[in-house]
Amino acid sequence: MIEVPVALSTTNWAGNYTYWARTLHRPQSLEQLQEVVSAGARVKVLGSRHSFTGIVDSAELVSLEAMTSPDSVVVAPDRRTVTVDAGLTYGEVAAALQPHGLALHNLASLPHISVAGAVATATHGSGVGNGNLATAVAALELVTSAGEVVRAARGDADFDGMVVGLGALGAVTRVTLDVEPAFEVRQQVFDHLPWTALFEHFDEVVSCGYSVSLFTLFGGDVDMVWVKSRTDAAAPPEGELFGAVAADGERHPIPGIDPSPTTPQLGSAGPWSDRLPHFRMGFTPSNGDEIQSEYLLPRAHAVPALEALRALADRIRPLLQTCEIRTVAADRLWLSTAHEQDSVALHFTWVQAQSAVEELLVDLEAALLPLGARPHWGKVFLADAGTLAPRYPRHADFADLVQRLDPRRAFGNAWLERHVLGG
């Protein structure tokens, strides 16, 4: 087993959070991982480091990189599921599925994120009929703080609580995902959607493609609507969309930035994995120099939420790089931000100004929390466990599951106590 000073991985992906861990373990086998977690007083698994907070920080960190390989991808004989190392990125999974002619149902805006990290935080993608990435999990394997290997599958008593586990239950090592036959997607961007058109036709706008994202700086209109349409479904809109006009060139979600890192647009058909994300592998995703926050609300509250944000526009704009509006279908996973409610996701890409962003979030959350907002677990927010627990009907069951799988709280940390578990 390899142990290295944590200085080799001192910050998260965006550089806004510095880990305080003393040691970074790199186990090369399941047995070595069992030894590490059973011996550690406090330990967390470090994935692609795309979280923006201390959700994965601990006295000791574990990298599963040496236990992760695209060669480990196993397609089930019935071609309905695939089992992968949890540390693989979605880009790597997509590449491994390509020779088999298979696809995942959806992808997040970045293919750079790890499967385990995305699933554990209910990271999503978009589409009124699409559940978040965690809903594709059919089974998983994790190592508990006692060093035991636990396997659970859809239908098991605790499974719906284990999937979006926030890293609080154990070290997830293998994940089985639902797959379907590969499909192609066309991506078209529309510029300058009037606010009045969005408010009058919100459901129609977000339903006009398989996956739809809107980007705005809260100015005079919605800057862009990105429509991703499957070629085996209804034809995508052309030319005009409720007053928005088809873009005359490729766009970056952040206005004014070179679109080279983005996936192909202008209506050209291509593989699902090359169109569903906003960004391509091999490039710095998004802007890189940023902080992110996100809140998911009942979809029925989308227009009131956007009106509340427009009222704060003068305070939001100086810190905002872009705000993305997406939809996520309801699910049954206990700590999913879309648990039992079709949701609208309001995602903020901020400039690197942590204290100013947190000061703004006081008023932003005061506007959104009364509308039922649930913060994305992997991004910057302020709400504490006392505020958030009532928003999750199975919260008490999750706390009980944590106690059963990790009674000594080896996978706990200050962030989990403050924002999830309390006490």
Tab-separated table of C-alpha atoms in Angstrom:
chain	number	residue	atom	x	y	z
A	1	MET	CA	0.000	0.000	0.000
A	2	ILE	CA	1.135	3.535	-0.780
A	3	GLU	CA	0.771	6.454	1.639
A	4	VAL	CA	1.732	9.956	0.557
A	5	PRO	CA	1.597	13.401	2.186
A	6	VAL	CA	-1.743	14.999	1.470
A	7	ALA	CA	0.091	18.035	0.122
A	8	LEU	CA	-0.023	16.239	-3.228
A	9	SER	CA	-3.798	16.900	-3.283
A	10	THR	CA	-4.259	19.933	-1.076
A	11	THR	CA	-7.254	21.541	-2.781
A	12	ASN	CA	-10.439	20.596	-4.526
A	13	TRP	CA	-10.867	20.919	-8.283
A	14	ALA	CA	-11.787	24.623	-8.212
A	15	GLY	CA	-9.196	25.581	-5.602
A	16	ASN	CA	-11.699	27.192	-3.215
A	17	TYR	CA	-11.335	24.495	-0.518
A	18	THR	CA	-8.101	23.263	1.091
A	19	TYR	CA	-8.178	19.817	2.705
A	20	TRP	CA	-6.818	19.591	6.235
A	21	ALA	CA	-6.164	15.836	6.093
A	22	ARG	CA	-2.767	14.585	7.259
A	23	THR	CA	-2.483	11.448	5.113
A	24	LEU	CA	-3.588	10.229	1.716
A	25	HIS	CA	-3.828	6.432	1.384
A	26	ARG	CA	-3.677	4.740	-2.015
A	27	PRO	CA	-4.795	1.115	-1.504
A	28	GLN	CA	-4.186	-1.178	-4.444
A	29	SER	CA	-6.696	-3.879	-3.541
A	30	LEU	CA	-9.985	-4.376	-1.750
A	31	GLU	CA	-8.131	-6.052	1.118
A	32	GLN	CA	-5.844	-3.053	1.566
A	33	LEU	CA	-8.854	-0.717	1.526
A	34	GLN	CA	-10.485	-2.809	4.256
A	35	GLU	CA	-7.344	-2.438	6.362
A	36	VAL	CA	-7.248	1.332	5.899
A	37	VAL	CA	-10.856	2.084	6.789
A	38	SER	CA	-11.024	-0.337	9.706
A	39	ALA	CA	-7.884	1.184	11.234
A	40	GLY	CA	-8.693	4.849	10.579
A	41	ALA	CA	-10.274	6.945	13.321
A	42	ARG	CA	-11.682	9.363	10.729
A	43	VAL	CA	-11.384	8.634	7.005
A	44	LYS	CA	-13.065	9.724	3.757
A	45	VAL	CA	-12.730	8.716	0.103
A	46	LEU	CA	-11.406	11.398	-2.237
A	47	GLY	CA	-12.916	11.180	-5.722
A	48	SER	CA	-12.572	13.621	-8.602
A	49	ARG	CA	-12.553	16.505	-6.071
A	50	HIS	CA	-15.419	18.275	-7.772
A	51	SER	CA	-17.217	19.099	-4.521
A	52	PHE	CA	-16.840	22.681	-3.332
A	53	THR	CA	-16.956	22.112	0.439
A	54	GLY	CA	-15.578	19.931	3.210
A	55	ILE	CA	-18.037	17.111	2.496
A	56	VAL	CA	-15.161	14.668	1.834
A	57	ASP	CA	-12.532	16.070	4.205
A	58	SER	CA	-11.184	14.073	7.145
A	59	ALA	CA	-8.055	13.338	9.144
A	60	GLU	CA	-7.172	10.668	6.555
A	61	LEU	CA	-8.157	10.568	2.911
A	62	VAL	CA	-8.287	7.551	0.608
A	63	SER	CA	-7.786	7.601	-3.149
A	64	LEU	CA	-9.178	4.617	-5.058
A	65	GLU	CA	-7.184	5.521	-8.164
A	66	ALA	CA	-5.001	2.394	-7.943
A	67	MET	CA	-8.169	0.275	-7.667
A	68	THR	CA	-9.844	1.928	-10.668
A	69	SER	CA	-9.572	0.802	-14.268
A	70	PRO	CA	-11.765	1.045	-17.384
A	71	ASP	CA	-10.808	-2.582	-17.999
A	72	SER	CA	-12.926	-3.543	-14.978
A	73	VAL	CA	-16.193	-2.599	-16.727
A	74	VAL	CA	-18.473	-5.659	-16.923
A	75	VAL	CA	-21.593	-5.693	-19.098
A	76	ALA	CA	-24.294	-8.051	-17.828
A	77	PRO	CA	-25.284	-10.903	-20.163
A	78	ASP	CA	-28.740	-9.370	-20.676
A	79	ARG	CA	-27.081	-6.009	-21.626
A	80	ARG	CA	-29.329	-4.132	-19.207
A	81	THR	CA	-26.699	-3.195	-16.616
A	82	VAL	CA	-22.975	-2.534	-16.387
A	83	THR	CA	-20.782	-2.831	-13.296
A	84	VAL	CA	-17.859	-0.419	-12.920
A	85	ASP	CA	-15.214	0.660	-10.434
A	86	ALA	CA	-16.736	3.496	-8.443
A	87	GLY	CA	-13.765	5.776	-9.074
A	88	LEU	CA	-14.208	5.826	-12.844
A	89	THR	CA	-15.322	9.093	-14.411
A	90	TYR	CA	-18.460	9.174	-16.514
A	91	GLY	CA	-16.310	9.961	-19.533
A	92	GLU	CA	-14.385	6.740	-18.957
A	93	VAL	CA	-17.592	4.747	-18.506
A	94	ALA	CA	-19.013	6.173	-21.727
A	95	ALA	CA	-15.881	5.209	-23.643
A	96	ALA	CA	-16.052	1.670	-22.236
A	97	LEU	CA	-19.721	1.338	-23.241
A	98	GLN	CA	-19.152	2.505	-26.815
A	99	PRO	CA	-17.883	-0.845	-28.214
A	100	HIS	CA	-20.954	-2.546	-26.720
A	101	GLY	CA	-23.414	-0.116	-28.313
A	102	LEU	CA	-24.781	0.868	-24.910
A	103	ALA	CA	-25.591	4.145	-23.159
A	104	LEU	CA	-26.519	5.619	-19.807
A	105	HIS	CA	-29.853	7.432	-19.592
A	106	ASN	CA	-28.246	10.795	-18.902
A	107	LEU	CA	-25.033	12.597	-18.036
A	108	ALA	CA	-24.166	15.654	-15.973
A	109	SER	CA	-22.791	18.783	-17.616
A	110	LEU	CA	-19.264	17.548	-16.880
A	111	PRO	CA	-18.061	14.046	-17.898
A	112	HIS	CA	-14.999	14.561	-15.673
A	113	ILE	CA	-16.741	13.621	-12.406
A	114	SER	CA	-16.486	10.220	-10.733
A	115	VAL	CA	-19.403	7.814	-10.632
A	116	ALA	CA	-19.279	7.373	-6.851
A	117	GLY	CA	-19.090	11.090	-6.121
A	118	ALA	CA	-21.886	12.027	-8.498
A	119	VAL	CA	-24.167	9.275	-7.225
A	120	ALA	CA	-23.461	10.012	-3.555
A	121	THR	CA	-24.518	13.665	-3.950
A	122	ALA	CA	-27.489	13.131	-6.331
A	123	THR	CA	-25.762	14.980	-9.163
A	124	HIS	CA	-28.128	15.033	-12.044
A	125	GLY	CA	-28.091	16.327	-15.625
A	126	SER	CA	-31.413	17.524	-17.014
A	127	GLY	CA	-34.723	16.438	-18.520
A	128	VAL	CA	-38.315	16.471	-17.289
A	129	GLY	CA	-38.435	12.683	-17.666
A	130	ASN	CA	-34.903	11.969	-16.480
A	131	GLY	CA	-34.021	11.026	-12.933
A	132	ASN	CA	-30.659	12.093	-11.573
A	133	LEU	CA	-27.579	9.924	-12.091
A	134	ALA	CA	-28.178	8.070	-8.826
A	135	THR	CA	-31.461	6.678	-10.167
A	136	ALA	CA	-29.475	4.548	-12.630
A	137	VAL	CA	-27.803	2.643	-9.783
A	138	ALA	CA	-29.034	-0.949	-9.688
A	139	ALA	CA	-26.530	-2.227	-7.102
A	140	LEU	CA	-23.465	-1.133	-5.178
A	141	GLU	CA	-20.629	-2.460	-3.041
A	142	LEU	CA	-19.066	-0.615	-0.123
A	143	VAL	CA	-16.596	-1.206	2.684
A	144	THR	CA	-17.849	-0.226	6.137
A	145	SER	CA	-15.748	1.210	8.954
A	146	ALA	CA	-15.537	-2.297	10.402
A	147	GLY	CA	-13.827	-3.429	7.205
A	148	GLU	CA	-16.816	-5.470	6.090
A	149	VAL	CA	-17.875	-5.610	2.439
A	150	VAL	CA	-21.581	-4.844	2.047
A	151	ARG	CA	-23.439	-5.358	-1.214
A	152	ALA	CA	-26.951	-4.062	-1.855
A	153	ALA	CA	-29.257	-4.136	-4.870
A	154	ARG	CA	-32.424	-2.354	-5.924
A	155	GLY	CA	-35.307	-3.767	-3.904
A	156	ASP	CA	-33.251	-4.458	-0.772
A	157	ALA	CA	-34.598	-2.863	2.400
A	158	ASP	CA	-31.919	-0.167	2.790
A	159	PHE	CA	-30.955	0.277	-0.836
A	160	ASP	CA	-32.821	3.565	-1.400
A	161	GLY	CA	-30.944	5.014	1.554
A	162	MET	CA	-27.515	3.748	0.531
A	163	VAL	CA	-27.316	5.191	-2.969
A	164	VAL	CA	-27.210	8.906	-2.128
A	165	GLY	CA	-25.011	8.213	0.867
A	166	LEU	CA	-22.957	11.452	1.045
A	167	GLY	CA	-19.896	9.345	1.855
A	168	ALA	CA	-21.320	8.787	5.349
A	169	LEU	CA	-21.886	5.024	5.100
A	170	GLY	CA	-18.611	3.618	3.827
A	171	ALA	CA	-16.182	3.521	0.917
A	172	VAL	CA	-18.099	2.656	-2.264
A	173	THR	CA	-15.955	0.434	-4.492
A	174	ARG	CA	-18.203	-0.946	-7.266
A	175	VAL	CA	-21.442	0.343	-8.781
A	176	THR	CA	-23.889	-1.367	-11.137
A	177	LEU	CA	-25.706	1.019	-13.492
A	178	ASP	CA	-28.726	0.617	-15.753
A	179	VAL	CA	-27.893	0.919	-19.438
A	180	GLU	CA	-29.863	1.038	-22.677
A	181	PRO	CA	-29.068	0.827	-26.402
A	182	ALA	CA	-26.861	3.670	-27.574
A	183	PHE	CA	-28.645	6.647	-29.103
A	184	GLU	CA	-27.766	9.882	-30.879
A	185	VAL	CA	-28.554	13.433	-29.856
A	186	ARG	CA	-28.807	16.794	-31.600
A	187	GLN	CA	-27.907	19.915	-29.633
A	188	GLN	CA	-29.268	23.327	-30.585
A	189	VAL	CA	-28.824	26.623	-28.739
A	190	PHE	CA	-31.347	29.462	-28.825
A	191	ASP	CA	-30.442	33.024	-27.847
A	192	HIS	CA	-32.412	35.614	-25.852
A	193	LEU	CA	-35.592	34.012	-24.549
A	194	PRO	CA	-37.904	36.718	-23.134
A	195	TRP	CA	-38.684	36.336	-19.437
A	196	THR	CA	-42.379	36.758	-20.161
A	197	ALA	CA	-42.250	33.847	-22.618
A	198	LEU	CA	-40.473	31.636	-20.087
A	199	PHE	CA	-42.955	32.443	-17.335
A	200	GLU	CA	-45.956	31.865	-19.599
A	201	HIS	CA	-44.588	28.672	-21.179
A	202	PHE	CA	-42.180	27.266	-18.582
A	203	ASP	CA	-43.287	23.642	-18.856
A	204	GLU	CA	-43.278	23.780	-22.658
A	205	VAL	CA	-39.787	25.287	-22.768
A	206	VAL	CA	-38.191	22.754	-20.408
A	207	SER	CA	-40.007	19.903	-22.179
A	208	CYS	CA	-38.997	20.824	-25.735
A	209	GLY	CA	-36.082	18.355	-25.758
A	210	TYR	CA	-34.777	15.248	-24.038
A	211	SER	CA	-32.520	17.474	-21.917
A	212	VAL	CA	-32.948	21.244	-21.687
A	213	SER	CA	-30.789	23.838	-19.917
A	214	LEU	CA	-31.343	27.576	-19.706
A	215	PHE	CA	-28.539	30.026	-18.889
A	216	THR	CA	-29.068	33.534	-17.591
A	217	LEU	CA	-27.260	36.472	-16.025
A	218	PHE	CA	-30.619	37.850	-14.813
A	219	GLY	CA	-30.542	40.667	-17.313
A	220	GLY	CA	-33.277	41.694	-19.747
A	221	ASP	CA	-33.847	38.128	-20.941
A	222	VAL	CA	-32.675	34.530	-20.581
A	223	ASP	CA	-29.371	34.506	-22.429
A	224	MET	CA	-29.515	30.970	-23.860
A	225	VAL	CA	-31.611	27.815	-24.061
A	226	TRP	CA	-29.664	24.621	-24.789
A	227	VAL	CA	-31.914	21.911	-26.243
A	228	LYS	CA	-30.621	18.335	-26.517
A	229	SER	CA	-32.972	16.115	-28.558
A	230	ARG	CA	-32.734	12.386	-29.193
A	231	THR	CA	-32.824	11.521	-32.869
A	232	ASP	CA	-35.163	8.601	-32.142
A	233	ALA	CA	-37.774	10.911	-30.576
A	234	ALA	CA	-39.705	14.025	-31.575
A	235	ALA	CA	-37.941	16.473	-33.874
A	236	PRO	CA	-36.198	19.356	-32.088
A	237	PRO	CA	-37.402	22.952	-32.448
A	238	GLU	CA	-35.887	24.861	-35.353
A	239	GLY	CA	-35.262	28.521	-36.004
A	240	GLU	CA	-37.231	29.979	-33.093
A	241	LEU	CA	-38.311	28.986	-29.583
A	242	PHE	CA	-40.978	31.194	-27.962
A	243	GLY	CA	-39.174	34.288	-29.193
A	244	ALA	CA	-35.622	33.002	-28.753
A	245	VAL	CA	-33.685	32.635	-32.015
A	246	ALA	CA	-31.379	29.816	-33.093
A	247	ALA	CA	-27.747	30.655	-32.366
A	248	ASP	CA	-25.615	31.520	-35.391
A	249	GLY	CA	-22.559	29.841	-33.897
A	250	GLU	CA	-21.448	27.665	-31.011
A	251	ARG	CA	-21.796	29.007	-27.485
A	252	HIS	CA	-20.183	28.559	-24.065
A	253	PRO	CA	-22.576	28.510	-21.085
A	254	ILE	CA	-20.702	31.521	-19.707
A	255	PRO	CA	-21.220	34.371	-22.206
A	256	GLY	CA	-18.069	35.646	-23.843
A	257	ILE	CA	-15.911	32.561	-23.226
A	258	ASP	CA	-14.369	30.555	-26.072
A	259	PRO	CA	-16.768	27.665	-26.847
A	260	SER	CA	-13.982	25.228	-27.800
A	261	PRO	CA	-14.420	23.120	-24.608
A	262	THR	CA	-18.146	22.651	-25.224
A	263	THR	CA	-19.839	19.734	-26.935
A	264	PRO	CA	-20.958	20.163	-30.601
A	265	GLN	CA	-24.034	22.279	-31.223
A	266	LEU	CA	-25.772	23.735	-34.326
A	267	GLY	CA	-28.072	20.713	-34.610
A	268	SER	CA	-25.508	18.157	-35.783
A	269	ALA	CA	-26.322	14.626	-34.630
A	270	GLY	CA	-23.775	12.701	-32.592
A	271	PRO	CA	-23.350	10.036	-29.900
A	272	TRP	CA	-25.207	10.512	-26.619
A	273	SER	CA	-21.935	10.877	-24.715
A	274	ASP	CA	-20.775	13.720	-26.989
A	275	ARG	CA	-23.953	15.812	-26.653
A	276	LEU	CA	-25.569	15.250	-23.237
A	277	PRO	CA	-22.706	16.888	-21.295
A	278	HIS	CA	-22.059	20.587	-21.903
A	279	PHE	CA	-18.288	20.055	-21.850
A	280	ARG	CA	-15.898	17.668	-23.546
A	281	MET	CA	-13.293	15.482	-21.888
A	282	GLY	CA	-9.763	16.733	-22.397
A	283	PHE	CA	-10.645	20.353	-21.633
A	284	THR	CA	-10.923	22.308	-18.397
A	285	PRO	CA	-14.594	21.936	-17.543
A	286	SER	CA	-16.751	25.027	-17.118
A	287	ASN	CA	-14.487	27.976	-16.312
A	288	GLY	CA	-12.383	26.298	-13.625
A	289	ASP	CA	-11.883	29.459	-11.595
A	290	GLU	CA	-15.247	29.366	-9.846
A	291	ILE	CA	-17.456	28.445	-6.910
A	292	GLN	CA	-20.771	26.645	-7.407
A	293	SER	CA	-24.074	26.611	-5.524
A	294	GLU	CA	-27.323	24.912	-6.505
A	295	TYR	CA	-30.846	24.600	-5.148
A	296	LEU	CA	-33.565	22.167	-6.253
A	297	LEU	CA	-37.210	23.115	-5.723
A	298	PRO	CA	-40.570	21.589	-6.610
A	299	ARG	CA	-41.022	22.287	-10.326
A	300	ALA	CA	-44.338	23.977	-9.613
A	301	HIS	CA	-42.372	26.682	-7.768
A	302	ALA	CA	-40.040	27.471	-10.677
A	303	VAL	CA	-41.591	30.778	-11.700
A	304	PRO	CA	-41.910	32.208	-8.155
A	305	ALA	CA	-38.303	31.200	-7.491
A	306	LEU	CA	-37.054	32.907	-10.641
A	307	GLU	CA	-39.054	36.019	-9.841
A	308	ALA	CA	-37.459	36.088	-6.377
A	309	LEU	CA	-34.001	35.783	-7.922
A	310	ARG	CA	-34.707	38.559	-10.400
A	311	ALA	CA	-35.551	40.773	-7.430
A	312	LEU	CA	-32.018	40.083	-6.144
A	313	ALA	CA	-30.413	40.523	-9.576
A	314	ASP	CA	-28.458	43.668	-8.692
A	315	ARG	CA	-26.749	41.778	-5.874
A	316	ILE	CA	-26.364	38.505	-7.788
A	317	ARG	CA	-24.866	39.828	-11.031
A	318	PRO	CA	-21.517	41.134	-9.688
A	319	LEU	CA	-20.676	37.635	-8.393
A	320	LEU	CA	-22.311	35.550	-11.104
A	321	GLN	CA	-20.642	33.886	-14.079
A	322	THR	CA	-23.873	32.166	-15.119
A	323	CYS	CA	-27.029	30.621	-13.668
A	324	GLU	CA	-28.300	27.384	-15.201
A	325	ILE	CA	-31.940	26.304	-14.947
A	326	ARG	CA	-32.643	22.574	-15.371
A	327	THR	CA	-35.278	19.987	-14.473
A	328	VAL	CA	-34.964	16.612	-12.723
A	329	ALA	CA	-37.620	13.896	-12.423
A	330	ALA	CA	-38.772	12.684	-9.007
A	331	ASP	CA	-37.268	9.556	-7.418
A	332	ARG	CA	-37.464	7.425	-4.252
A	333	LEU	CA	-33.882	7.776	-2.970
A	334	TRP	CA	-33.932	8.963	0.628
A	335	LEU	CA	-31.513	11.901	0.446
A	336	SER	CA	-31.927	12.700	-3.220
A	337	THR	CA	-32.634	16.379	-3.801
A	338	ALA	CA	-35.446	15.219	-6.108
A	339	HIS	CA	-36.925	12.812	-3.546
A	340	GLU	CA	-40.644	12.411	-4.326
A	341	GLN	CA	-40.856	15.669	-6.282
A	342	ASP	CA	-40.330	16.684	-9.895
A	343	SER	CA	-37.789	19.436	-9.485
A	344	VAL	CA	-36.296	22.529	-11.035
A	345	ALA	CA	-32.581	23.042	-10.369
A	346	LEU	CA	-31.148	26.549	-10.090
A	347	HIS	CA	-27.385	26.312	-10.458
A	348	PHE	CA	-25.050	29.240	-9.832
A	349	THR	CA	-21.487	29.481	-11.093
A	350	TRP	CA	-19.888	32.223	-9.004
A	351	VAL	CA	-16.596	34.061	-9.263
A	352	GLN	CA	-13.898	33.034	-6.764
A	353	ALA	CA	-15.013	35.264	-3.896
A	354	GLN	CA	-15.942	32.882	-1.103
A	355	SER	CA	-16.864	35.362	1.638
A	356	ALA	CA	-18.884	37.572	-0.710
A	357	VAL	CA	-20.725	34.530	-2.115
A	358	GLU	CA	-21.563	33.263	1.367
A	359	GLU	CA	-22.818	36.708	2.357
A	360	LEU	CA	-25.096	36.744	-0.698
A	361	LEU	CA	-26.329	33.212	0.065
A	362	VAL	CA	-27.902	34.488	3.283
A	363	ASP	CA	-30.442	36.470	1.248
A	364	LEU	CA	-30.607	33.989	-1.615
A	365	GLU	CA	-31.532	31.148	0.740
A	366	ALA	CA	-34.016	33.410	2.528
A	367	ALA	CA	-35.762	33.721	-0.844
A	368	LEU	CA	-35.543	30.072	-1.950
A	369	LEU	CA	-35.837	27.984	1.219
A	370	PRO	CA	-39.474	29.026	1.875
A	371	LEU	CA	-40.270	27.670	-1.594
A	372	GLY	CA	-39.013	24.213	-0.599
A	373	ALA	CA	-35.440	24.462	-1.865
A	374	ARG	CA	-33.011	21.620	-1.178
A	375	PRO	CA	-29.325	22.547	-1.678
A	376	HIS	CA	-27.117	20.331	-3.833
A	377	TRP	CA	-25.031	18.345	-1.353
A	378	GLY	CA	-21.725	18.884	-3.165
A	379	LYS	CA	-21.903	22.649	-3.579
A	380	VAL	CA	-21.675	25.729	-1.371
A	381	PHE	CA	-24.701	26.475	0.828
A	382	LEU	CA	-25.444	27.653	4.359
A	383	ALA	CA	-28.561	25.800	5.569
A	384	ASP	CA	-27.989	23.516	8.552
A	385	ALA	CA	-29.303	20.060	9.430
A	386	GLY	CA	-32.163	21.458	11.470
A	387	THR	CA	-33.437	23.337	8.434
A	388	LEU	CA	-32.861	20.560	5.899
A	389	ALA	CA	-33.920	17.413	7.773
A	390	PRO	CA	-37.690	18.155	7.550
A	391	ARG	CA	-37.361	18.428	3.762
A	392	TYR	CA	-36.456	14.739	3.534
A	393	PRO	CA	-39.235	12.377	4.717
A	394	ARG	CA	-36.710	9.535	5.194
A	395	HIS	CA	-34.073	11.615	6.995
A	396	ALA	CA	-34.522	9.758	10.284
A	397	ASP	CA	-34.164	6.437	8.459
A	398	PHE	CA	-30.922	7.672	6.902
A	399	ALA	CA	-29.555	8.715	10.306
A	400	ASP	CA	-30.409	5.232	11.603
A	401	LEU	CA	-28.650	3.670	8.600
A	402	VAL	CA	-25.520	5.704	9.358
A	403	GLN	CA	-25.584	4.455	12.943
A	404	ARG	CA	-25.906	0.840	11.830
A	405	LEU	CA	-23.223	0.885	9.122
A	406	ASP	CA	-20.799	3.275	10.803
A	407	PRO	CA	-21.490	3.235	14.565
A	408	ARG	CA	-18.101	4.776	15.384
A	409	ARG	CA	-18.612	7.593	12.842
A	410	ALA	CA	-15.319	6.911	11.066
A	411	PHE	CA	-16.847	8.347	7.891
A	412	GLY	CA	-18.303	11.340	9.690
A	413	ASN	CA	-16.911	14.863	9.721
A	414	ALA	CA	-17.825	18.374	10.777
A	415	TRP	CA	-19.601	19.113	7.482
A	416	LEU	CA	-21.929	16.126	7.832
A	417	GLU	CA	-22.722	17.013	11.437
A	418	ARG	CA	-23.512	20.609	10.560
A	419	HIS	CA	-25.546	20.114	7.387
A	420	VAL	CA	-26.967	16.575	7.522
A	421	LEU	CA	-26.914	14.688	10.786
A	422	GLY	CA	-26.882	17.418	13.426
A	423	GLY	CA	-25.911	16.791	17.013
